[in-house]
Structure formats: structure tokens, C-alpha cells
mmCIF file of C-alpha atoms in Angstrom:
data_model
loop_
_atom_site.group_PDB
_atom_site.id
_atom_site.type_symbol
_atom_site.label_atom_id
_atom_site.label_comp_id
_atom_site.label_asym_id
_atom_site.label_seq_id
_atom_site.Cartn_x
_atom_site.Cartn_y
_atom_site.Cartn_z
ATOM 1 C CA UNK J 1 0.000 0.000 0.000
ATOM 2 C CA UNK J 2 1.489 3.363 -1.008
ATOM 3 C CA UNK J 3 1.530 6.438 1.231
ATOM 4 C CA UNK J 4 -1.458 8.117 -0.420
ATOM 5 C CA UNK J 5 -3.619 4.997 -0.139
ATOM 6 C CA UNK J 6 -2.595 4.413 3.479
ATOM 7 C CA UNK J 7 -3.286 8.018 4.463
ATOM 8 C CA UNK J 8 -6.681 7.895 2.741
ATOM 9 C CA UNK J 9 -7.625 4.721 4.605
ATOM 10 C CA UNK J 10 -6.395 6.066 7.946
ATOM 11 C CA UNK J 11 -8.127 9.407 7.433
ATOM 12 C CA UNK J 12 -11.446 7.685 6.745
ATOM 13 C CA UNK J 13 -11.276 5.938 10.130
ATOM 14 C CA UNK J 14 -10.037 9.024 11.956
ATOM 15 C CA UNK J 15 -12.669 11.307 10.438
ATOM 16 C CA UNK J 16 -15.450 8.925 11.445
ATOM 17 C CA UNK J 17 -14.401 8.938 15.099
ATOM 18 C CA UNK J 18 -15.742 11.642 17.460
ATOM 19 C CA UNK J 19 -12.352 13.037 18.484
ATOM 20 C CA UNK J 20 -9.502 15.146 17.175
ATOM 21 C CA UNK J 21 -6.644 12.989 15.927
ATOM 22 C CA UNK J 22 -3.106 13.291 14.635
ATOM 23 C CA UNK J 23 -0.843 10.544 13.347
ATOM 24 C CA UNK J 24 2.727 10.162 12.174
ATOM 25 C CA UNK J 25 4.373 7.006 10.854
ATOM 26 C CA UNK J 26 7.960 6.897 9.588
ATOM 27 C CA UNK J 27 10.252 4.197 8.211
ATOM 28 C CA UNK J 28 13.092 4.261 10.749
ATOM 29 C CA UNK J 29 15.811 3.121 8.372
ATOM 30 C CA UNK J 30 15.175 5.541 5.543
ATOM 31 C CA UNK J 31 13.452 8.332 7.459
ATOM 32 C CA UNK J 32 10.672 8.281 4.857
ATOM 33 C CA UNK J 33 7.192 9.137 6.174
ATOM 34 C CA UNK J 34 4.715 6.341 5.568
ATOM 35 C CA UNK J 35 1.755 8.424 6.744
ATOM 36 C CA UNK J 36 1.609 11.989 8.032
ATOM 37 C CA UNK J 37 -1.690 13.435 9.240
ATOM 38 C CA UNK J 38 -1.462 16.664 11.263
ATOM 39 C CA UNK J 39 1.861 15.417 12.625
ATOM 40 C CA UNK J 40 3.016 18.878 13.753
ATOM 41 C CA UNK J 41 -0.072 19.553 15.855
ATOM 42 C CA UNK J 42 0.899 20.541 19.391
ATOM 43 C CA UNK J 43 -1.208 18.573 21.860
ATOM 44 C CA UNK J 44 -1.479 18.219 25.623
ATOM 45 C CA UNK J 45 1.044 15.462 26.160
ATOM 46 C CA UNK J 46 -0.263 13.550 29.178
ATOM 47 C CA UNK J 47 2.348 10.906 30.024
ATOM 48 C CA UNK J 48 4.051 10.879 26.627
ATOM 49 C CA UNK J 49 6.117 13.807 27.957
ATOM 50 C CA UNK J 50 7.831 11.284 30.227
ATOM 51 C CA UNK J 51 9.986 10.116 27.312
ATOM 52 C CA UNK J 52 11.932 13.396 26.937
ATOM 53 C CA UNK J 53 12.038 13.661 30.744
ATOM 54 C CA UNK J 54 13.672 10.220 30.827
ATOM 55 C CA UNK J 55 16.213 11.212 28.188
ATOM 56 C CA UNK J 56 16.992 14.460 30.004
ATOM 57 C CA UNK J 57 17.694 12.577 33.242
ATOM 58 C CA UNK J 58 19.864 10.033 31.450
ATOM 59 C CA UNK J 59 21.782 12.840 29.730
ATOM 60 C CA UNK J 60 22.546 14.278 33.185
ATOM 61 C CA UNK J 61 23.797 10.839 34.233
ATOM 62 C CA UNK J 62 25.977 10.686 31.136
ATOM 63 C CA UNK J 63 27.355 14.147 31.909
ATOM 64 C CA UNK J 64 28.152 13.161 35.499
ATOM 65 C CA UNK J 65 25.641 15.493 37.151
ATOM 66 C CA UNK J 66 23.510 12.618 38.397
ATOM 67 C CA UNK J 67 23.929 8.944 39.200
ATOM 68 C CA UNK J 68 21.401 6.181 38.631
ATOM 69 C CA UNK J 69 22.360 4.825 42.049
ATOM 70 C CA UNK J 70 21.690 7.999 44.013
ATOM 71 C CA UNK J 71 18.758 7.740 46.390
ATOM 72 C CA UNK J 72 16.189 10.502 46.147
ATOM 73 C CA UNK J 73 13.498 11.461 48.642
ATOM 74 C CA UNK J 74 9.907 11.929 47.582
ATOM 75 C CA UNK J 75 8.584 15.284 48.705
ATOM 76 C CA UNK J 76 5.137 15.291 50.308
ATOM 77 C CA UNK J 77 3.775 17.505 47.540
ATOM 78 C CA UNK J 78 4.960 15.025 44.894
ATOM 79 C CA UNK J 79 2.776 12.142 46.032
ATOM 80 C CA UNK J 80 -0.192 11.291 43.808
ATOM 81 C CA UNK J 81 -3.131 9.226 44.983
ATOM 82 C CA UNK J 82 -2.972 6.989 41.917
ATOM 83 C CA UNK J 83 0.443 5.504 42.721
ATOM 84 C CA UNK J 84 0.675 1.726 42.854
ATOM 85 C CA UNK J 85 4.282 1.777 43.969
ATOM 86 C CA UNK J 86 4.785 4.462 46.608
ATOM 87 C CA UNK J 87 1.661 3.723 48.612
ATOM 88 C CA UNK J 88 0.984 4.963 52.169
ATOM 89 C CA UNK J 89 2.224 1.769 53.769
ATOM 90 C CA UNK J 90 5.116 1.162 51.366
ATOM 91 C CA UNK J 91 8.160 2.925 49.914
ATOM 92 C CA UNK J 92 7.462 6.483 50.983
ATOM 93 C CA UNK J 93 11.116 6.921 51.932
ATOM 94 C CA UNK J 94 12.176 7.400 48.323
ATOM 95 C CA UNK J 95 14.134 5.321 45.836
ATOM 96 C CA UNK J 96 17.148 5.363 43.565
ATOM 97 C CA UNK J 97 17.017 7.478 40.433
ATOM 98 C CA UNK J 98 17.120 4.261 38.392
ATOM 99 C CA UNK J 99 14.007 2.943 40.126
ATOM 100 C CA UNK J 100 12.138 6.233 39.879
ATOM 101 C CA UNK J 101 12.815 6.354 36.137
ATOM 102 C CA UNK J 102 11.828 2.696 35.812
ATOM 103 C CA UNK J 103 8.418 3.207 37.427
ATOM 104 C CA UNK J 104 7.913 6.496 35.545
ATOM 105 C CA UNK J 105 8.113 4.635 32.233
ATOM 106 C CA UNK J 106 7.090 1.042 32.910
ATOM 107 C CA UNK J 107 4.013 1.784 35.037
ATOM 108 C CA UNK J 108 3.724 5.506 34.233
ATOM 109 C CA UNK J 109 3.802 6.178 37.981
ATOM 110 C CA UNK J 110 3.024 9.847 38.568
ATOM 111 C CA UNK J 111 4.608 10.001 42.018
ATOM 112 C CA UNK J 112 7.906 8.747 40.608
ATOM 113 C CA UNK J 113 7.582 11.243 37.761
ATOM 114 C CA UNK J 114 6.979 14.152 40.107
ATOM 115 C CA UNK J 115 10.061 13.211 42.126
ATOM 116 C CA UNK J 116 12.114 13.267 38.907
ATOM 117 C CA UNK J 117 10.574 16.594 37.866
ATOM 118 C CA UNK J 118 11.506 18.077 41.253
ATOM 119 C CA UNK J 119 15.071 16.876 40.736
ATOM 120 C CA UNK J 120 15.488 18.157 37.191
ATOM 121 C CA UNK J 121 13.310 21.295 37.145
ATOM 122 C CA UNK J 122 11.069 22.471 34.320
ATOM 123 C CA UNK J 123 13.553 24.937 32.831
ATOM 124 C CA UNK J 124 16.315 22.353 32.600
ATOM 125 C CA UNK J 125 14.025 19.838 30.892
ATOM 126 C CA UNK J 126 12.768 22.447 28.448
ATOM 127 C CA UNK J 127 16.301 23.501 27.563
ATOM 128 C CA UNK J 128 17.133 19.868 26.933
ATOM 129 C CA UNK J 129 14.076 19.465 24.693
ATOM 130 C CA UNK J 130 15.166 22.475 22.652
ATOM 131 C CA UNK J 131 18.749 21.184 22.460
ATOM 132 C CA UNK J 132 17.681 17.960 20.747
ATOM 133 C CA UNK J 133 15.418 19.727 18.275
ATOM 134 C CA UNK J 134 11.996 19.449 19.859
ATOM 135 C CA UNK J 135 9.950 22.489 18.884
ATOM 136 C CA UNK J 136 6.531 21.636 20.335
ATOM 137 C CA UNK J 137 7.408 19.843 23.582
ATOM 138 C CA UNK J 138 7.627 21.484 26.989
ATOM 139 C CA UNK J 139 6.942 20.858 30.664
ATOM 140 C CA UNK J 140 4.971 23.435 32.646
ATOM 141 C CA UNK J 141 3.418 21.386 35.433
ATOM 142 C CA UNK J 142 3.773 18.230 37.488
ATOM 143 C CA UNK J 143 1.595 15.190 37.014
ATOM 144 C CA UNK J 144 -2.052 15.529 38.082
ATOM 145 C CA UNK J 145 -1.583 19.182 39.022
ATOM 146 C CA UNK J 146 -5.063 20.259 38.029
ATOM 147 C CA UNK J 147 -4.629 23.645 39.692
ATOM 148 C CA UNK J 148 -1.789 24.391 37.264
ATOM 149 C CA UNK J 149 -4.008 23.320 34.368
ATOM 150 C CA UNK J 150 -6.730 25.682 35.590
ATOM 151 C CA UNK J 151 -4.106 28.454 35.590
ATOM 152 C CA UNK J 152 -3.238 27.726 31.954
ATOM 153 C CA UNK J 153 -0.051 25.700 32.494
ATOM 154 C CA UNK J 154 0.246 22.298 30.865
ATOM 155 C CA UNK J 155 2.665 19.869 29.235
ATOM 156 C CA UNK J 156 2.808 19.615 25.449
ATOM 157 C CA UNK J 157 4.260 17.570 22.630
ATOM 158 C CA UNK J 158 3.456 16.542 19.049
ATOM 159 C CA UNK J 159 3.611 13.365 16.958
ATOM 160 C CA UNK J 160 6.602 14.798 15.079
ATOM 161 C CA UNK J 161 8.460 15.690 18.285
ATOM 162 C CA UNK J 162 7.917 12.217 19.684
ATOM 163 C CA UNK J 163 9.307 10.766 16.448
ATOM 164 C CA UNK J 164 12.343 12.978 16.848
ATOM 165 C CA UNK J 165 13.174 11.481 20.258
ATOM 166 C CA UNK J 166 12.626 7.879 19.176
ATOM 167 C CA UNK J 167 14.604 8.413 15.987
ATOM 168 C CA UNK J 168 17.547 9.905 17.892
ATOM 169 C CA UNK J 169 17.531 6.954 20.290
ATOM 170 C CA UNK J 170 17.169 4.381 17.525
ATOM 171 C CA UNK J 171 20.084 5.773 15.524
ATOM 172 C CA UNK J 172 22.282 6.350 18.580
ATOM 173 C CA UNK J 173 22.411 10.120 18.228
ATOM 174 C CA UNK J 174 21.671 10.882 21.872
ATOM 175 C CA UNK J 175 23.061 9.302 25.036
ATOM 176 C CA UNK J 176 25.766 6.657 25.041
ATOM 177 C CA UNK J 177 25.176 2.977 24.327
ATOM 178 C CA UNK J 178 24.722 1.834 27.973
ATOM 179 C CA UNK J 179 22.206 4.592 28.706
ATOM 180 C CA UNK J 180 20.319 4.030 25.459
ATOM 181 C CA UNK J 181 20.090 0.407 26.565
ATOM 182 C CA UNK J 182 18.531 1.573 29.831
ATOM 183 C CA UNK J 183 16.016 3.732 27.951
ATOM 184 C CA UNK J 184 15.015 0.926 25.576
ATOM 185 C CA UNK J 185 14.826 -1.557 28.432
ATOM 186 C CA UNK J 186 12.304 0.650 30.222
ATOM 187 C CA UNK J 187 10.302 1.447 27.074
ATOM 188 C CA UNK J 188 10.177 -2.228 26.133
ATOM 189 C CA UNK J 189 8.756 -3.170 29.534
ATOM 190 C CA UNK J 190 5.759 -0.845 29.353
ATOM 191 C CA UNK J 191 2.804 -2.567 30.978
ATOM 192 C CA UNK J 192 0.292 -0.854 28.707
ATOM 193 C CA UNK J 193 -0.987 -2.968 25.815
ATOM 194 C CA UNK J 194 -4.366 -1.299 25.334
ATOM 195 C CA UNK J 195 -3.534 0.939 22.377
ATOM 196 C CA UNK J 196 -0.750 0.448 19.829
ATOM 197 C CA UNK J 197 -0.463 -3.293 20.478
ATOM 198 C CA UNK J 198 -4.157 -3.907 21.065
ATOM 199 C CA UNK J 199 -4.964 -5.768 17.855
ATOM 200 C CA UNK J 200 -1.540 -7.004 16.734
ATOM 201 C CA UNK J 201 -1.687 -10.758 16.104
ATOM 202 C CA UNK J 202 2.065 -11.363 16.152
ATOM 203 C CA UNK J 203 4.773 -11.032 18.802
ATOM 204 C CA UNK J 204 6.373 -7.700 17.993
ATOM 205 C CA UNK J 205 8.955 -5.825 20.027
ATOM 206 C CA UNK J 206 7.523 -2.355 20.678
ATOM 207 C CA UNK J 207 9.314 0.414 22.556
ATOM 208 C CA UNK J 208 6.641 2.940 23.487
ATOM 209 C CA UNK J 209 5.177 5.333 26.027
ATOM 210 C CA UNK J 210 1.418 5.939 26.123
ATOM 211 C CA UNK J 211 -0.411 8.720 27.893
ATOM 212 C CA UNK J 212 -3.979 9.515 28.790
ATOM 213 C CA UNK J 213 -6.299 11.921 30.583
ATOM 214 C CA UNK J 214 -10.042 12.479 30.420
ATOM 215 C CA UNK J 215 -11.040 12.903 26.748
ATOM 216 C CA UNK J 216 -7.428 12.298 25.654
ATOM 217 C CA UNK J 217 -5.389 9.220 24.778
ATOM 218 C CA UNK J 218 -2.014 8.948 23.027
ATOM 219 C CA UNK J 219 0.495 6.236 22.252
ATOM 220 C CA UNK J 220 3.771 6.510 20.380
ATOM 221 C CA UNK J 221 6.752 4.273 19.863
ATOM 222 C CA UNK J 222 8.862 2.174 17.545
ATOM 223 C CA UNK J 223 8.037 -1.251 16.121
ATOM 224 C CA UNK J 224 10.979 -3.559 15.433
ATOM 225 C CA UNK J 225 9.398 -5.228 12.426
ATOM 226 C CA UNK J 226 11.947 -6.648 10.007
ATOM 227 C CA UNK J 227 12.947 -5.611 7.452
ATOM 228 C CA UNK J 228 11.044 -2.342 7.963
ATOM 229 C CA UNK J 229 11.144 -1.062 11.558
ATOM 230 C CA UNK J 230 8.924 1.958 11.932
ATOM 231 C CA UNK J 231 7.770 4.688 14.279
ATOM 232 C CA UNK J 232 4.063 5.223 14.889
ATOM 233 C CA UNK J 233 2.489 7.910 17.027
ATOM 234 C CA UNK J 234 -1.289 8.316 17.323
ATOM 235 C CA UNK J 235 -2.629 11.214 19.379
ATOM 236 C CA UNK J 236 -6.317 11.738 20.170
ATOM 237 C CA UNK J 237 -8.041 14.485 22.132
ATOM 238 C CA UNK J 238 -11.458 16.065 22.668
ATOM 239 C CA UNK J 239 -12.868 12.556 22.557
ATOM 240 C CA UNK J 240 -15.773 10.845 24.300
ATOM 241 C CA UNK J 241 -15.882 10.897 28.083
ATOM 242 C CA UNK J 242 -14.300 7.972 29.863
ATOM 243 C CA UNK J 243 -16.689 5.066 30.305
ATOM 244 C CA UNK J 244 -14.698 2.300 31.907
ATOM 245 C CA UNK J 245 -12.181 2.262 29.068
ATOM 246 C CA UNK J 246 -11.267 5.113 26.722
ATOM 247 C CA UNK J 247 -12.813 4.575 23.294
ATOM 248 C CA UNK J 248 -9.742 6.303 21.890
ATOM 249 C CA UNK J 249 -7.641 3.275 22.864
ATOM 250 C CA UNK J 250 -9.648 1.149 20.468
ATOM 251 C CA UNK J 251 -9.215 3.768 17.754
ATOM 252 C CA UNK J 252 -5.449 3.805 18.280
ATOM 253 C CA UNK J 253 -5.411 0.013 18.162
ATOM 254 C CA UNK J 254 -7.342 -0.055 14.888
ATOM 255 C CA UNK J 255 -5.081 2.530 13.260
ATOM 256 C CA UNK J 256 -2.012 0.695 14.494
ATOM 257 C CA UNK J 257 -3.227 -2.583 12.991
ATOM 258 C CA UNK J 258 -3.857 -0.844 9.668
ATOM 259 C CA UNK J 259 -0.294 0.486 9.636
ATOM 260 C CA UNK J 260 1.110 -2.878 10.714
ATOM 261 C CA UNK J 261 -0.704 -4.657 7.897
ATOM 262 C CA UNK J 262 0.437 -2.052 5.386
ATOM 263 C CA UNK J 263 4.078 -2.438 6.447
ATOM 264 C CA UNK J 264 4.162 -6.214 6.805
ATOM 265 C CA UNK J 265 1.579 -7.415 4.283
ATOM 266 C CA UNK J 266 1.136 -4.597 1.832
ATOM 267 C CA UNK J 267 -2.141 -3.582 3.466
ATOM 268 C CA UNK J 268 -3.823 -6.969 3.209
ATOM 269 C CA UNK J 269 -5.340 -8.563 6.337
#
């Protein structure tokens, strides 16, 4: 299936769904876009912003400013009620930077993320984002800080910016080899299978970081499909209210399967 045909098929599904959507798919080896639909749209990032935060922290480790072994406290204001790791009766004394980064990515733990944000600071993360060529990604608030959102401060990214980070990691253009291995190890252990991998029939290695809030669901990552590994990011917002499970997750899964079939089978089921 050629790019025009794939984009037409994807657009038909996206246009029929009651949400705003943006999608970007790129062949990782050639850098050739396979489908690009509003890929430069800046969107509220939800937890997808945790990928550049991870890379920023690992860059500081590489530069000798931080150590993965250093133990960090968790400030009282950084605790979030949704944590499944740093619960009232367990682990409130803090953890190593390695473990905080692990939970931030693997389980998308917001308490761990807030502890990392307190360590790094918004300005430092935003300077890092700019330094690696991200033009639509920034951090303005901690996780679940709804007061900040009410004040007009939020975290943002875009499908194209997320591709930029994954592409730099994939080609070894940021971090050193051991720290890239750490990043890919975390991304490969993500415990979320509800979106990009939802309808894939085959065992595929996927390095990804999803994110979601009310009316919003994203997932972006790289698929190690031989001989054509690819990046896919699908971002949805202004969608139906949550009703047990975000309907957007099913949309992302359907779009992902369409791309997977196009890459691996020429578009045939």
C-alpha cells in the first residue's frame, strides 16, 4: 500500500471517530514518512512527555551530574493518589534514580515522575528538549496538578516531536550505548498494551510510552518489524468521556493494525 492509499484509509477511520486525531508514521531506516496526518499539531502530552524527561535525566547521568544509584526522597507535595508503587504503607522513603525512572516509564507512575521533575526542574528539561530539536514539547506542570491546568499551564508535545526522540535513540544520536540500553529496556517493559499493540496478532517488540487523561489518549513508539522497523504515534483528544475504558484506545489500536498490515503485508489482512 502506497503512502497516499494508506493516508486515505487512515483518514477515513479518523474522520469517522468523534475526536480530534493526529498521526505520524515513519520508516526508521530511511526516514521516509509512511503516513503523516497533522503530525506537527501541538497537543497536551499527558504521560508521553515522560519520554523526553527520561532522556533528560539520562543525559545528566551521562554528563556526570547525576547517578542512577543515588537515592532521592519523595517530597510530600509530589505524592499522587494513583500511585501503585509508593503507597501509604510502602516505599514512601524514596528510591534510587534508576528505580524512579523505571516506574515512571514502565508503570507511568506519577509520584515517581513528580520526584524526577523536582530533581530536574522544568527549565532544565525544556532547555534539553530544545537542544535535541523538539519544537513543540515542553513541561509546565507536574503530574495531576489540576490547579496548574486551571491556571493555563500544561505539558505539550506533538507526533513529530515524539518521532524525533525515538529516531535519535534508535540511531544512537543521543546518550551513550549503555544509557540508550537503559532507555530501551524501560520502554520495552511498558505494561500498557491497550492501544498500539491492542490488535496485533504477532509477537512484535515495541518500545513505546502511552499517555492519557479524560477525553485524551495517546500512544507513540517504535516497532521492530523486520525488514522495515517503523515509528508510529497516534494522538487523540477532545474525545468521548471515559466510560470504563477510553474509546480512543480502540481507535489507536485499529489505526495501528492498519499500519502494521500495510508495512508487513502490503495492506492486506
